[in-house]
Amino acid sequence: MTIHTLFGTEIVTSKPRTIKFKQIKAVYETLAVREEITDYLKT
């Protein structure tokens, strides 16, 4: 396998190591509920 980097071209005979990244994404969502709110409140 040939790898092209900033420092030139290099021929590698073994597999390169895998680097894994984990990330958390904030997802904001608006939900519309079409029911009477009084059904959920205590009187």
PDB file of C-alpha atoms in Angstrom:
ATOM      1  CA  MET A   1       0.000   0.000   0.000  1.00  0.00           C
ATOM      2  CA  THR A   2       1.271   3.491  -0.828  1.00  0.00           C
ATOM      3  CA  ILE A   3       0.576   6.316   1.623  1.00  0.00           C
ATOM      4  CA  HIS A   4       0.886   9.949   0.546  1.00  0.00           C
ATOM      5  CA  THR A   5       1.655  12.347   3.412  1.00  0.00           C
ATOM      6  CA  LEU A   6       2.993  15.860   3.873  1.00  0.00           C
ATOM      7  CA  PHE A   7       6.468  14.354   4.182  1.00  0.00           C
ATOM      8  CA  GLY A   8       6.361  12.392   0.942  1.00  0.00           C
ATOM      9  CA  THR A   9       5.268   8.995  -0.326  1.00  0.00           C
ATOM     10  CA  GLU A  10       5.799   5.861   1.750  1.00  0.00           C
ATOM     11  CA  ILE A  11       5.227   2.219   0.843  1.00  0.00           C
ATOM     12  CA  VAL A  12       3.782   0.200   3.733  1.00  0.00           C
ATOM     13  CA  THR A  13       3.495  -3.581   3.655  1.00  0.00           C
ATOM     14  CA  SER A  14       1.304  -3.978   6.761  1.00  0.00           C
ATOM     15  CA  LYS A  15      -2.190  -2.668   7.437  1.00  0.00           C
ATOM     16  CA  PRO A  16      -2.370   0.736   9.121  1.00  0.00           C
ATOM     17  CA  ARG A  17      -3.915   0.903  12.595  1.00  0.00           C
ATOM     18  CA  THR A  18      -7.547   1.944  12.755  1.00  0.00           C
ATOM     19  CA  ILE A  19      -8.417   5.069  14.719  1.00  0.00           C
ATOM     20  CA  LYS A  20     -11.999   5.300  15.972  1.00  0.00           C
ATOM     21  CA  PHE A  21     -13.702   8.453  17.186  1.00  0.00           C
ATOM     22  CA  LYS A  22     -16.855   8.717  19.277  1.00  0.00           C
ATOM     23  CA  GLN A  23     -18.862  11.902  19.345  1.00  0.00           C
ATOM     24  CA  ILE A  24     -22.045  13.111  20.973  1.00  0.00           C
ATOM     25  CA  LYS A  25     -24.392  15.229  18.899  1.00  0.00           C
ATOM     26  CA  ALA A  26     -27.038  17.510  20.356  1.00  0.00           C
ATOM     27  CA  VAL A  27     -30.303  17.149  18.482  1.00  0.00           C
ATOM     28  CA  TYR A  28     -33.100  19.612  19.192  1.00  0.00           C
ATOM     29  CA  GLU A  29     -36.587  18.658  18.133  1.00  0.00           C
ATOM     30  CA  THR A  30     -40.015  20.242  18.519  1.00  0.00           C
ATOM     31  CA  LEU A  31     -42.895  17.882  19.134  1.00  0.00           C
ATOM     32  CA  ALA A  32     -46.557  18.810  18.811  1.00  0.00           C
ATOM     33  CA  VAL A  33     -49.011  16.947  21.029  1.00  0.00           C
ATOM     34  CA  ARG A  34     -52.626  17.192  19.927  1.00  0.00           C
ATOM     35  CA  GLU A  35     -54.332  16.161  23.137  1.00  0.00           C
ATOM     36  CA  GLU A  36     -55.947  18.045  25.968  1.00  0.00           C
ATOM     37  CA  ILE A  37     -53.376  19.145  28.528  1.00  0.00           C
ATOM     38  CA  THR A  38     -55.892  18.773  31.358  1.00  0.00           C
ATOM     39  CA  ASP A  39     -55.700  14.980  30.966  1.00  0.00           C
ATOM     40  CA  TYR A  40     -52.120  15.133  32.268  1.00  0.00           C
ATOM     41  CA  LEU A  41     -52.592  17.627  35.128  1.00  0.00           C
ATOM     42  CA  LYS A  42     -53.797  16.784  38.637  1.00  0.00           C
ATOM     43  CA  THR A  43     -56.763  18.827  39.775  1.00  0.00           C
TER      44      THR A  43
END
